[in-house]
mmCIF file of C-alpha atoms in Angstrom:
data_model
loop_
_atom_site.group_PDB
_atom_site.id
_atom_site.type_symbol
_atom_site.label_atom_id
_atom_site.label_comp_id
_atom_site.label_asym_id
_atom_site.label_seq_id
_atom_site.Cartn_x
_atom_site.Cartn_y
_atom_site.Cartn_z
ATOM 1 C CA UNK A 190 -0.301 -0.123 -0.514
ATOM 2 C CA UNK A 191 1.506 3.005 -1.282
ATOM 3 C CA UNK A 192 0.730 6.748 1.234
ATOM 4 C CA UNK A 193 2.706 8.932 2.138
ATOM 5 C CA UNK A 194 3.643 9.844 5.950
ATOM 6 C CA UNK A 195 4.303 13.709 6.261
ATOM 7 C CA UNK A 196 4.143 13.240 10.045
ATOM 8 C CA UNK A 197 7.526 11.086 10.369
ATOM 9 C CA UNK A 198 9.266 14.281 12.204
ATOM 10 C CA UNK A 199 6.128 14.720 14.472
ATOM 11 C CA UNK A 200 8.136 14.482 18.180
ATOM 12 C CA UNK A 201 7.436 10.440 18.816
ATOM 13 C CA UNK A 202 6.088 11.128 22.790
ATOM 14 C CA UNK A 203 2.670 13.300 21.943
ATOM 15 C CA UNK A 204 2.074 9.520 20.935
ATOM 16 C CA UNK A 205 2.894 8.143 24.063
ATOM 17 C CA UNK A 206 0.938 11.858 26.045
ATOM 18 C CA UNK A 207 -2.013 10.527 23.835
ATOM 19 C CA UNK A 208 -1.596 7.404 24.638
ATOM 20 C CA UNK A 209 -1.786 8.596 28.146
ATOM 21 C CA UNK A 210 -4.093 10.458 27.899
ATOM 22 C CA UNK A 211 -6.369 7.981 26.920
ATOM 23 C CA UNK A 212 -5.057 5.532 29.194
ATOM 24 C CA UNK A 213 -7.086 9.009 32.058
ATOM 25 C CA UNK A 214 -3.839 10.039 32.396
ATOM 26 C CA UNK A 215 -4.246 14.556 33.764
ATOM 27 C CA UNK A 216 -1.154 14.975 33.049
ATOM 28 C CA UNK A 217 -0.993 13.072 29.992
ATOM 29 C CA UNK A 218 -3.035 15.053 28.706
ATOM 30 C CA UNK A 219 -0.822 18.313 30.234
ATOM 31 C CA UNK A 220 1.498 17.554 28.585
ATOM 32 C CA UNK A 221 0.001 17.268 25.700
ATOM 33 C CA UNK A 222 -1.696 20.698 25.852
ATOM 34 C CA UNK A 223 1.248 22.341 25.499
ATOM 35 C CA UNK A 224 2.703 20.857 22.791
ATOM 36 C CA UNK A 225 0.329 21.163 21.345
ATOM 37 C CA UNK A 226 -1.631 24.604 22.218
ATOM 38 C CA UNK A 227 0.837 26.589 20.688
ATOM 39 C CA UNK A 228 -0.015 25.459 17.248
ATOM 40 C CA UNK A 229 -2.869 25.313 17.139
ATOM 41 C CA UNK A 230 -3.562 29.135 18.281
ATOM 42 C CA UNK A 231 -2.147 30.017 15.307
ATOM 43 C CA UNK A 232 -3.298 27.351 12.504
ATOM 44 C CA UNK A 233 -6.187 28.592 13.763
ATOM 45 C CA UNK A 234 -5.606 32.000 14.221
ATOM 46 C CA UNK A 235 -4.723 31.599 10.692
ATOM 47 C CA UNK A 236 -8.099 30.354 9.377
ATOM 48 C CA UNK A 237 -10.115 32.764 11.204
ATOM 49 C CA UNK A 238 -7.974 35.510 11.495
ATOM 50 C CA UNK A 239 -8.465 37.460 14.446
ATOM 51 C CA UNK A 240 -6.814 36.725 17.661
ATOM 52 C CA UNK A 241 -9.778 36.272 20.348
ATOM 53 C CA UNK A 242 -12.045 34.937 18.371
ATOM 54 C CA UNK A 243 -9.318 31.898 18.253
ATOM 55 C CA UNK A 244 -9.225 31.575 21.574
ATOM 56 C CA UNK A 245 -12.625 30.689 21.885
ATOM 57 C CA UNK A 246 -12.106 28.885 18.999
ATOM 58 C CA UNK A 247 -8.641 26.804 20.294
ATOM 59 C CA UNK A 248 -10.936 26.414 23.599
ATOM 60 C CA UNK A 249 -13.962 24.495 21.548
ATOM 61 C CA UNK A 250 -11.167 22.216 19.692
ATOM 62 C CA UNK A 251 -9.955 21.029 23.294
ATOM 63 C CA UNK A 252 -13.293 20.209 24.539
ATOM 64 C CA UNK A 253 -14.360 18.623 21.074
ATOM 65 C CA UNK A 254 -10.000 16.883 21.250
ATOM 66 C CA UNK A 255 -12.071 15.775 24.852
ATOM 67 C CA UNK A 256 -14.713 14.267 23.314
ATOM 68 C CA UNK A 257 -13.359 12.171 20.242
ATOM 69 C CA UNK A 258 -10.257 10.808 21.842
ATOM 70 C CA UNK A 259 -11.431 7.214 21.846
ATOM 71 C CA UNK A 260 -10.861 7.916 18.159
ATOM 72 C CA UNK A 261 -7.342 8.428 17.560
ATOM 73 C CA UNK A 262 -5.470 5.197 16.809
ATOM 74 C CA UNK A 263 -2.339 3.935 19.128
ATOM 75 C CA UNK A 264 0.811 4.731 17.689
ATOM 76 C CA UNK A 265 -0.381 6.923 13.970
ATOM 77 C CA UNK A 266 0.711 10.332 14.549
ATOM 78 C CA UNK A 267 -0.802 13.216 16.210
ATOM 79 C CA UNK A 268 -1.060 16.577 15.302
ATOM 80 C CA UNK A 269 -3.308 15.725 11.753
ATOM 81 C CA UNK A 270 -5.840 14.099 13.565
ATOM 82 C CA UNK A 271 -5.816 17.357 16.524
ATOM 83 C CA UNK A 272 -5.575 19.865 13.372
ATOM 84 C CA UNK A 273 -8.098 18.494 11.482
ATOM 85 C CA UNK A 274 -10.654 18.262 14.434
ATOM 86 C CA UNK A 275 -9.347 21.784 14.679
ATOM 87 C CA UNK A 276 -10.392 22.830 11.246
ATOM 88 C CA UNK A 277 -14.313 21.138 11.264
ATOM 89 C CA UNK A 278 -14.195 22.637 14.916
ATOM 90 C CA UNK A 279 -13.554 26.705 13.088
ATOM 91 C CA UNK A 280 -15.348 25.014 9.887
ATOM 92 C CA UNK A 281 -18.637 24.771 12.857
ATOM 93 C CA UNK A 282 -18.124 27.470 14.216
ATOM 94 C CA UNK A 283 -18.326 29.469 10.327
ATOM 95 C CA UNK A 284 -21.274 27.557 9.402
ATOM 96 C CA UNK A 285 -22.583 29.062 13.545
ATOM 97 C CA UNK A 286 -21.293 32.159 12.124
ATOM 98 C CA UNK A 287 -23.328 32.144 9.330
ATOM 99 C CA UNK A 288 -26.730 31.205 10.506
ATOM 100 C CA UNK A 289 -26.594 33.674 13.237
ATOM 101 C CA UNK A 290 -26.050 36.773 10.723
ATOM 102 C CA UNK A 291 -27.999 35.536 8.081
ATOM 103 C CA UNK A 292 -30.891 35.323 11.424
ATOM 104 C CA UNK A 293 -29.864 39.185 12.185
ATOM 105 C CA UNK A 294 -29.610 40.071 9.097
ATOM 106 C CA UNK A 295 -33.366 38.653 8.010
ATOM 107 C CA UNK A 296 -34.273 40.850 12.391
ATOM 108 C CA UNK A 297 -32.983 44.433 10.172
ATOM 109 C CA UNK A 298 -29.071 44.731 12.822
ATOM 110 C CA UNK A 299 -27.122 46.237 11.058
ATOM 111 C CA UNK A 300 -23.994 44.425 11.047
ATOM 112 C CA UNK A 301 -21.629 46.683 9.392
ATOM 113 C CA UNK A 302 -20.188 48.875 11.864
ATOM 114 C CA UNK A 303 -16.201 48.116 12.522
ATOM 115 C CA UNK A 304 -13.274 50.455 14.047
ATOM 116 C CA UNK A 305 -11.537 52.526 11.796
ATOM 117 C CA UNK A 306 -8.342 53.422 11.867
ATOM 118 C CA UNK A 307 -7.626 55.286 8.918
ATOM 119 C CA UNK A 308 -9.457 54.851 5.530
ATOM 120 C CA UNK A 309 -6.318 54.150 3.496
ATOM 121 C CA UNK A 310 -5.773 51.055 6.315
ATOM 122 C CA UNK A 311 -9.028 49.883 6.069
ATOM 123 C CA UNK A 312 -9.877 49.265 2.498
ATOM 124 C CA UNK A 313 -5.882 48.179 1.915
ATOM 125 C CA UNK A 314 -7.547 45.399 4.876
ATOM 126 C CA UNK A 315 -10.615 45.053 3.208
ATOM 127 C CA UNK A 316 -8.606 44.347 -0.112
ATOM 128 C CA UNK A 317 -6.555 41.834 0.914
ATOM 129 C CA UNK A 318 -9.090 39.794 2.763
ATOM 130 C CA UNK A 319 -11.003 39.968 0.068
ATOM 131 C CA UNK A 320 -8.078 38.492 -1.993
ATOM 132 C CA UNK A 321 -7.608 35.980 0.177
ATOM 133 C CA UNK A 322 -10.888 35.051 0.481
ATOM 134 C CA UNK A 323 -11.234 33.837 -2.976
ATOM 135 C CA UNK A 324 -8.230 31.638 -3.022
ATOM 136 C CA UNK A 325 -9.488 27.326 -2.223
ATOM 137 C CA UNK A 326 -9.416 26.968 1.278
ATOM 138 C CA UNK A 327 -6.439 24.624 0.896
ATOM 139 C CA UNK A 328 -3.720 26.833 -0.993
ATOM 140 C CA UNK A 329 -5.176 29.857 1.908
ATOM 141 C CA UNK A 330 -4.263 27.905 5.621
ATOM 142 C CA UNK A 331 -0.515 26.973 3.418
ATOM 143 C CA UNK A 332 -0.085 30.459 2.400
ATOM 144 C CA UNK A 333 -1.072 31.821 5.657
ATOM 145 C CA UNK A 334 1.034 29.269 7.993
ATOM 146 C CA UNK A 335 4.080 29.029 6.113
ATOM 147 C CA UNK A 336 4.215 33.455 5.268
ATOM 148 C CA UNK A 337 1.952 35.201 7.976
ATOM 149 C CA UNK A 338 2.823 32.955 11.185
ATOM 150 C CA UNK A 339 6.841 31.672 9.778
ATOM 151 C CA UNK A 340 6.158 27.810 9.715
ATOM 152 C CA UNK A 341 8.655 26.055 8.018
ATOM 153 C CA UNK A 342 6.473 24.031 4.990
ATOM 154 C CA UNK A 343 7.761 21.183 6.950
ATOM 155 C CA UNK A 344 5.790 22.210 9.659
ATOM 156 C CA UNK A 345 2.767 23.229 7.228
ATOM 157 C CA UNK A 346 2.919 19.394 5.442
ATOM 158 C CA UNK A 347 2.418 17.642 9.552
ATOM 159 C CA UNK A 348 -0.181 20.132 10.517
ATOM 160 C CA UNK A 349 -2.160 19.419 7.093
ATOM 161 C CA UNK A 350 -1.952 16.138 6.548
ATOM 162 C CA UNK A 351 -0.419 16.722 3.642
ATOM 163 C CA UNK A 352 3.620 16.399 1.609
ATOM 164 C CA UNK A 353 5.662 18.626 1.741
ATOM 165 C CA UNK A 354 6.248 18.985 -1.869
ATOM 166 C CA UNK A 355 2.361 19.982 -2.127
ATOM 167 C CA UNK A 356 2.278 22.637 1.336
ATOM 168 C CA UNK A 357 4.965 24.241 -1.297
ATOM 169 C CA UNK A 358 2.148 23.896 -4.040
ATOM 170 C CA UNK A 359 -0.383 25.002 -2.342
ATOM 171 C CA UNK A 360 1.129 28.011 -1.277
ATOM 172 C CA UNK A 361 3.122 29.067 -3.867
ATOM 173 C CA UNK A 362 -0.307 28.321 -5.892
ATOM 174 C CA UNK A 363 -1.872 31.214 -3.496
ATOM 175 C CA UNK A 364 0.381 33.529 -3.978
ATOM 176 C CA UNK A 365 -0.200 33.472 -7.298
ATOM 177 C CA UNK A 366 -3.924 33.545 -7.264
ATOM 178 C CA UNK A 367 -3.216 37.112 -5.075
ATOM 179 C CA UNK A 368 -1.659 38.714 -7.641
ATOM 180 C CA UNK A 369 -3.287 37.763 -10.612
ATOM 181 C CA UNK A 370 -7.161 38.582 -8.485
ATOM 182 C CA UNK A 371 -5.044 41.801 -7.022
ATOM 183 C CA UNK A 372 -3.710 42.576 -9.996
ATOM 184 C CA UNK A 373 -7.441 42.187 -11.237
ATOM 185 C CA UNK A 374 -8.661 44.413 -8.229
ATOM 186 C CA UNK A 375 -5.772 46.953 -9.368
ATOM 187 C CA UNK A 376 -7.104 47.179 -13.128
ATOM 188 C CA UNK A 377 -11.246 47.250 -12.004
ATOM 189 C CA UNK A 378 -11.425 51.637 -13.515
ATOM 190 C CA UNK B 100 -7.858 39.372 26.412
ATOM 191 C CA UNK B 101 -4.976 39.934 28.795
ATOM 192 C CA UNK B 102 -2.947 36.909 29.933
ATOM 193 C CA UNK B 103 -4.679 36.574 33.413
ATOM 194 C CA UNK B 104 -7.875 35.515 31.224
ATOM 195 C CA UNK B 105 -5.799 33.321 29.148
ATOM 196 C CA UNK B 106 -4.853 31.585 32.402
ATOM 197 C CA UNK B 107 -7.408 31.725 33.330
ATOM 198 C CA UNK B 108 -9.933 29.936 30.849
ATOM 199 C CA UNK B 109 -6.697 27.620 30.628
ATOM 200 C CA UNK B 110 -7.717 26.348 34.288
ATOM 201 C CA UNK B 111 -11.692 25.957 33.710
ATOM 202 C CA UNK B 112 -10.438 23.828 31.186
ATOM 203 C CA UNK B 113 -8.048 21.728 32.297
ATOM 204 C CA UNK B 114 -10.714 20.978 34.660
ATOM 205 C CA UNK B 115 -13.740 20.495 32.424
ATOM 206 C CA UNK B 116 -12.022 18.003 31.043
ATOM 207 C CA UNK B 117 -10.212 16.328 33.988
ATOM 208 C CA UNK B 118 -13.543 16.014 36.698
ATOM 209 C CA UNK B 119 -14.134 13.746 32.846
ATOM 210 C CA UNK B 120 -11.672 12.049 32.653
ATOM 211 C CA UNK B 121 -11.737 8.281 32.021
ATOM 212 C CA UNK B 122 -10.009 5.604 30.281
ATOM 213 C CA UNK B 123 -11.332 5.220 26.334
ATOM 214 C CA UNK B 124 -10.661 2.549 24.669
ATOM 215 C CA UNK B 125 -9.101 3.908 21.646
ATOM 216 C CA UNK B 126 -9.768 3.129 18.016
ATOM 217 C CA UNK B 127 -8.914 -0.429 16.364
ATOM 218 C CA UNK B 128 -5.224 0.838 13.480
ATOM 219 C CA UNK B 129 -6.983 -0.145 10.045
ATOM 220 C CA UNK B 130 -5.351 -3.312 9.630
ATOM 221 C CA UNK B 131 -7.344 -4.582 12.150
ATOM 222 C CA UNK B 132 -9.911 -2.846 11.366
ATOM 223 C CA UNK B 133 -10.340 -4.497 7.834
ATOM 224 C CA UNK B 134 -9.904 -8.309 8.933
ATOM 225 C CA UNK B 135 -12.504 -7.458 11.355
ATOM 226 C CA UNK B 136 -14.521 -7.530 8.290
ATOM 227 C CA UNK B 137 -12.828 -10.041 5.917
ATOM 228 C CA UNK B 138 -16.393 -12.982 7.478
ATOM 229 C CA UNK B 139 -18.863 -10.226 6.198
ATOM 230 C CA UNK B 140 -17.400 -9.735 2.988
ATOM 231 C CA UNK B 141 -16.607 -12.882 2.064
ATOM 232 C CA UNK B 142 -20.321 -13.873 2.888
ATOM 233 C CA UNK B 143 -20.924 -10.691 1.208
ATOM 234 C CA UNK B 144 -19.534 -12.823 -1.702
ATOM 235 C CA UNK B 145 -21.350 -15.928 -1.718
ATOM 236 C CA UNK B 146 -24.567 -14.455 -0.020
ATOM 237 C CA UNK B 147 -25.787 -14.348 -4.801
ATOM 238 C CA UNK B 148 -25.080 -17.352 -5.259
ATOM 239 C CA UNK B 149 -26.000 -18.973 -2.635
ATOM 240 C CA UNK B 150 -29.098 -17.408 -2.462
ATOM 241 C CA UNK B 151 -30.145 -17.444 -5.867
ATOM 242 C CA UNK B 152 -28.483 -20.179 -6.557
ATOM 243 C CA UNK B 153 -25.748 -20.028 -9.543
ATOM 244 C CA UNK B 154 -26.113 -19.959 -13.204
ATOM 245 C CA UNK B 155 -26.939 -23.550 -14.816
ATOM 246 C CA UNK B 156 -23.702 -23.447 -16.873
ATOM 247 C CA UNK B 157 -21.625 -23.207 -14.570
ATOM 248 C CA UNK B 158 -20.284 -26.413 -15.621
ATOM 249 C CA UNK B 159 -18.826 -24.663 -18.931
ATOM 250 C CA UNK B 160 -16.114 -23.064 -17.596
ATOM 251 C CA UNK B 161 -13.546 -23.885 -15.102
ATOM 252 C CA UNK B 162 -13.796 -23.697 -11.030
ATOM 253 C CA UNK B 163 -10.512 -21.151 -11.571
ATOM 254 C CA UNK B 164 -12.368 -19.833 -13.420
ATOM 255 C CA UNK B 165 -16.087 -19.249 -11.592
ATOM 256 C CA UNK B 166 -14.652 -19.700 -7.346
ATOM 257 C CA UNK B 167 -11.173 -18.330 -8.540
ATOM 258 C CA UNK B 168 -11.570 -14.733 -9.691
ATOM 259 C CA UNK B 169 -15.207 -14.463 -7.921
ATOM 260 C CA UNK B 170 -11.900 -15.286 -5.074
ATOM 261 C CA UNK B 171 -9.429 -13.078 -6.245
ATOM 262 C CA UNK B 172 -13.005 -9.791 -6.844
ATOM 263 C CA UNK B 173 -13.696 -10.615 -3.292
ATOM 264 C CA UNK B 174 -9.623 -10.042 -1.761
ATOM 265 C CA UNK B 175 -9.914 -6.674 -4.198
ATOM 266 C CA UNK B 176 -13.028 -5.570 -3.234
ATOM 267 C CA UNK B 177 -11.085 -6.365 0.768
ATOM 268 C CA UNK B 178 -8.642 -4.735 -0.312
ATOM 269 C CA UNK B 179 -10.172 -1.312 -1.460
ATOM 270 C CA UNK B 180 -11.931 -1.616 1.924
ATOM 271 C CA UNK B 181 -8.182 -2.126 4.086
ATOM 272 C CA UNK B 182 -8.194 1.662 1.546
ATOM 273 C CA UNK B 183 -10.718 3.325 3.305
ATOM 274 C CA UNK B 184 -9.863 2.632 6.447
ATOM 275 C CA UNK B 185 -6.993 3.959 6.137
ATOM 276 C CA UNK B 186 -7.595 7.351 3.883
ATOM 277 C CA UNK B 187 -10.077 7.649 7.185
ATOM 278 C CA UNK B 188 -6.656 8.027 9.411
ATOM 279 C CA UNK B 189 -5.359 11.753 9.435
ATOM 280 C CA UNK B 190 -1.936 11.495 8.552
ATOM 281 C CA UNK B 191 -2.209 7.840 6.780
ATOM 282 C CA UNK B 192 -4.304 9.956 3.826
ATOM 283 C CA UNK B 193 -3.987 7.172 0.446
ATOM 284 C CA UNK B 194 -1.067 8.804 -1.880
ATOM 285 C CA UNK B 195 -2.463 9.419 -5.489
ATOM 286 C CA UNK B 196 -0.172 6.529 -7.094
ATOM 287 C CA UNK B 197 -2.352 3.959 -4.571
ATOM 288 C CA UNK B 198 -5.979 5.660 -5.299
ATOM 289 C CA UNK B 199 -4.944 5.397 -9.457
ATOM 290 C CA UNK B 200 -3.313 1.795 -8.807
ATOM 291 C CA UNK B 201 -6.830 0.831 -6.930
ATOM 292 C CA UNK B 202 -9.212 2.153 -9.974
ATOM 293 C CA UNK B 203 -6.873 0.740 -12.597
ATOM 294 C CA UNK B 204 -6.918 -3.392 -10.883
ATOM 295 C CA UNK B 205 -10.873 -2.825 -9.777
ATOM 296 C CA UNK B 206 -10.954 -1.420 -13.900
ATOM 297 C CA UNK B 207 -9.006 -4.545 -15.118
ATOM 298 C CA UNK B 208 -10.249 -7.060 -12.707
ATOM 299 C CA UNK B 209 -13.784 -6.291 -13.783
ATOM 300 C CA UNK B 210 -13.134 -5.955 -17.898
ATOM 301 C CA UNK B 211 -11.196 -8.928 -17.574
ATOM 302 C CA UNK B 212 -13.206 -10.984 -16.167
ATOM 303 C CA UNK B 213 -16.034 -9.800 -18.218
ATOM 304 C CA UNK B 214 -14.633 -10.475 -21.507
ATOM 305 C CA UNK B 215 -13.249 -14.009 -20.284
ATOM 306 C CA UNK B 216 -16.642 -15.340 -18.520
ATOM 307 C CA UNK B 217 -17.966 -14.161 -21.533
ATOM 308 C CA UNK B 218 -15.552 -15.867 -24.524
ATOM 309 C CA UNK B 219 -15.893 -19.717 -22.655
ATOM 310 C CA UNK B 220 -20.171 -19.529 -22.869
ATOM 311 C CA UNK B 221 -21.300 -16.619 -24.308
ATOM 312 C CA UNK B 222 -24.688 -15.546 -23.573
ATOM 313 C CA UNK B 223 -27.269 -12.700 -23.890
ATOM 314 C CA UNK B 224 -30.181 -10.758 -22.484
ATOM 315 C CA UNK B 225 -33.594 -12.780 -23.673
ATOM 316 C CA UNK B 226 -34.740 -10.073 -26.323
ATOM 317 C CA UNK B 227 -37.928 -7.940 -24.944
ATOM 318 C CA UNK B 228 -36.287 -8.577 -21.243
ATOM 319 C CA UNK B 229 -34.289 -6.361 -21.657
ATOM 320 C CA UNK B 230 -35.100 -3.622 -18.544
ATOM 321 C CA UNK B 231 -36.485 -6.422 -16.422
ATOM 322 C CA UNK B 232 -33.188 -7.819 -16.621
ATOM 323 C CA UNK B 233 -30.611 -4.095 -16.252
ATOM 324 C CA UNK B 234 -32.831 -3.261 -13.162
ATOM 325 C CA UNK B 235 -32.736 -6.977 -11.583
ATOM 326 C CA UNK B 236 -28.860 -7.155 -12.076
ATOM 327 C CA UNK B 237 -29.316 -3.320 -10.536
ATOM 328 C CA UNK B 238 -30.750 -3.233 -7.683
ATOM 329 C CA UNK B 239 -29.968 -6.458 -6.879
ATOM 330 C CA UNK B 240 -26.063 -6.105 -5.828
ATOM 331 C CA UNK B 241 -26.944 -2.673 -4.005
ATOM 332 C CA UNK B 242 -29.063 -3.698 -1.935
ATOM 333 C CA UNK B 243 -26.611 -7.144 -0.920
ATOM 334 C CA UNK B 244 -24.256 -4.737 -0.420
ATOM 335 C CA UNK B 245 -26.486 -1.539 1.010
ATOM 336 C CA UNK B 246 -25.237 -2.625 4.636
ATOM 337 C CA UNK B 247 -21.680 -3.653 4.569
ATOM 338 C CA UNK B 248 -21.344 -0.363 2.616
ATOM 339 C CA UNK B 249 -23.111 1.150 6.079
ATOM 340 C CA UNK B 250 -21.209 -0.298 8.846
ATOM 341 C CA UNK B 251 -18.180 0.019 6.445
ATOM 342 C CA UNK B 252 -18.264 3.901 5.720
ATOM 343 C CA UNK B 253 -19.904 4.280 9.856
ATOM 344 C CA UNK B 254 -16.752 2.667 10.702
ATOM 345 C CA UNK B 255 -14.330 5.189 9.390
ATOM 346 C CA UNK B 256 -15.759 8.113 9.756
ATOM 347 C CA UNK B 257 -15.001 7.617 13.294
ATOM 348 C CA UNK B 258 -11.241 8.171 12.250
ATOM 349 C CA UNK B 259 -12.445 12.587 10.721
ATOM 350 C CA UNK B 260 -10.544 10.997 7.823
ATOM 351 C CA UNK B 261 -10.055 14.778 6.273
ATOM 352 C CA UNK B 262 -10.897 13.924 3.294
ATOM 353 C CA UNK B 263 -14.830 11.563 3.626
ATOM 354 C CA UNK B 264 -16.166 11.778 -0.179
ATOM 355 C CA UNK B 265 -12.741 8.907 -1.209
ATOM 356 C CA UNK B 266 -13.042 7.445 2.798
ATOM 357 C CA UNK B 267 -17.201 6.760 1.922
ATOM 358 C CA UNK B 268 -16.345 6.537 -2.032
ATOM 359 C CA UNK B 269 -13.777 3.665 -0.634
ATOM 360 C CA UNK B 270 -15.456 1.879 1.452
ATOM 361 C CA UNK B 271 -18.614 1.798 -0.854
ATOM 362 C CA UNK B 272 -16.810 0.606 -4.220
ATOM 363 C CA UNK B 273 -15.032 -2.506 -1.969
ATOM 364 C CA UNK B 274 -18.914 -2.816 -0.862
ATOM 365 C CA UNK B 275 -19.484 -3.005 -4.862
ATOM 366 C CA UNK B 276 -16.937 -5.189 -5.564
ATOM 367 C CA UNK B 277 -17.936 -8.154 -3.159
ATOM 368 C CA UNK B 278 -21.419 -8.689 -3.871
ATOM 369 C CA UNK B 279 -20.760 -8.400 -7.570
ATOM 370 C CA UNK B 280 -18.315 -11.323 -7.033
ATOM 371 C CA UNK B 281 -21.246 -13.264 -5.586
ATOM 372 C CA UNK B 282 -23.718 -11.668 -7.841
ATOM 373 C CA UNK B 283 -21.625 -13.117 -11.223
ATOM 374 C CA UNK B 284 -22.311 -16.512 -10.520
ATOM 375 C CA UNK B 285 -25.876 -16.285 -10.191
ATOM 376 C CA UNK B 286 -26.392 -13.644 -13.675
ATOM 377 C CA UNK B 287 -26.543 -16.424 -15.974
ATOM 378 C CA UNK B 288 -25.771 -13.441 -19.288
ATOM 379 C CA UNK B 289 -22.107 -12.999 -20.199
ATOM 380 C CA UNK B 290 -22.911 -9.903 -22.651
ATOM 381 C CA UNK B 291 -20.082 -7.571 -21.559
ATOM 382 C CA UNK B 292 -23.114 -4.981 -22.321
ATOM 383 C CA UNK B 293 -25.839 -6.327 -19.860
ATOM 384 C CA UNK B 294 -22.757 -6.425 -17.333
ATOM 385 C CA UNK B 295 -20.770 -3.241 -17.723
ATOM 386 C CA UNK B 296 -24.080 -1.628 -18.137
ATOM 387 C CA UNK B 297 -26.131 -2.747 -15.070
ATOM 388 C CA UNK B 298 -23.907 -5.024 -12.465
ATOM 389 C CA UNK B 299 -20.603 -2.009 -12.814
ATOM 390 C CA UNK B 300 -23.722 0.423 -12.050
ATOM 391 C CA UNK B 301 -24.549 -0.265 -9.861
ATOM 392 C CA UNK B 302 -20.731 -0.652 -7.942
ATOM 393 C CA UNK B 303 -20.262 2.438 -9.558
ATOM 394 C CA UNK B 304 -23.812 3.447 -7.405
ATOM 395 C CA UNK B 305 -22.487 2.283 -4.050
ATOM 396 C CA UNK B 306 -19.448 4.010 -4.782
ATOM 397 C CA UNK B 307 -21.245 7.164 -4.585
ATOM 398 C CA UNK B 308 -23.860 6.247 -2.301
ATOM 399 C CA UNK B 309 -20.730 5.769 0.470
ATOM 400 C CA UNK B 310 -19.477 8.949 -0.632
ATOM 401 C CA UNK B 311 -22.407 10.332 0.275
ATOM 402 C CA UNK B 312 -23.414 9.034 3.179
ATOM 403 C CA UNK B 313 -19.036 9.710 4.589
ATOM 404 C CA UNK B 314 -19.935 13.467 3.943
ATOM 405 C CA UNK B 315 -23.455 13.701 5.476
ATOM 406 C CA UNK B 316 -22.677 12.131 8.295
ATOM 407 C CA UNK B 317 -19.337 14.351 9.063
ATOM 408 C CA UNK B 318 -20.741 16.886 7.638
ATOM 409 C CA UNK B 319 -24.008 16.184 10.851
ATOM 410 C CA UNK B 320 -21.702 15.103 13.221
ATOM 411 C CA UNK B 321 -19.803 18.944 13.130
ATOM 412 C CA UNK B 322 -23.006 20.834 13.354
#
């Protein structure tokens, strides 16, 4: 069976912590939490583009990890499993948020009020955010994790459960997409 | 958010988790779950000829062509099930070459068996009965394979697959191939047009159903 295994480089202790956590050891959970919290926070911040929201999502992710801890297979990589849960937690939040927004919009509540620093900065920020939204989710994640949070492609690959080459290609394609989108915007009358 | 409130939230989370921390039985490895499904797979492959009987001209073929090729097809089905279980594990995704190999082997084996069967004892659908035969040979294997597809997909989806559609598709394909492995011994029509248009369509249908089911179950879990 030909498979790729991007997480061979993950800390072998993680698997031991996970096994201990599944066996009901609180100290194993503490170690696991310490080993994962920084990367998870960075990942969730990259996805949500909001640090405070990422904190909420981080809590939710650990609650989901706790509920689903039996579904991790001993001896298998921990990081891809954890990041798969984090991604679904984010998607679950996003779906909930769009439902709330729809309800509020139906009720006629104005959600457009935002704090403004300078008009130019806000415009640029909106432009970049809008362009990022147009880039596919897979490419955007790889791009943000590498360029915004400074993870190496090996680390990005381990987080996303892909191989480093694919992470590099996704990030590079996201750059191309962004250049094209922002270029098109600038060209637009 | 201040460092104190972050610390506070961390402590609350820890307290919640430690309070409800009990030992759990971890999910079995993909290989172990595949082995667990082997008896059901063999039963699925044997159900159609055991319940509905075998084609009347079966003696025209050597046992290697009948039960031998059915066994080979069943092995392929089990291997694809193993791929499905493995694909479901985050970080252990099945590579593109492995997927291409699985698809190529499936098509090659199904087409090869059809051509060999037709060459030895060519039989066609009786005139005017195309529809009833078609319907029976599409619905039959799908109904037989559906429970296996359902159980396999539910087992696979527990591992939090990153590509649920592909995971379910592989489980459905496995169920289809296993169901057809026995169905081919019961259906007395060996014309390639009938086999591809109905038996193989049922396999594709089960793969699509598995894929859809996995996506729906996964979406429901994260609602």
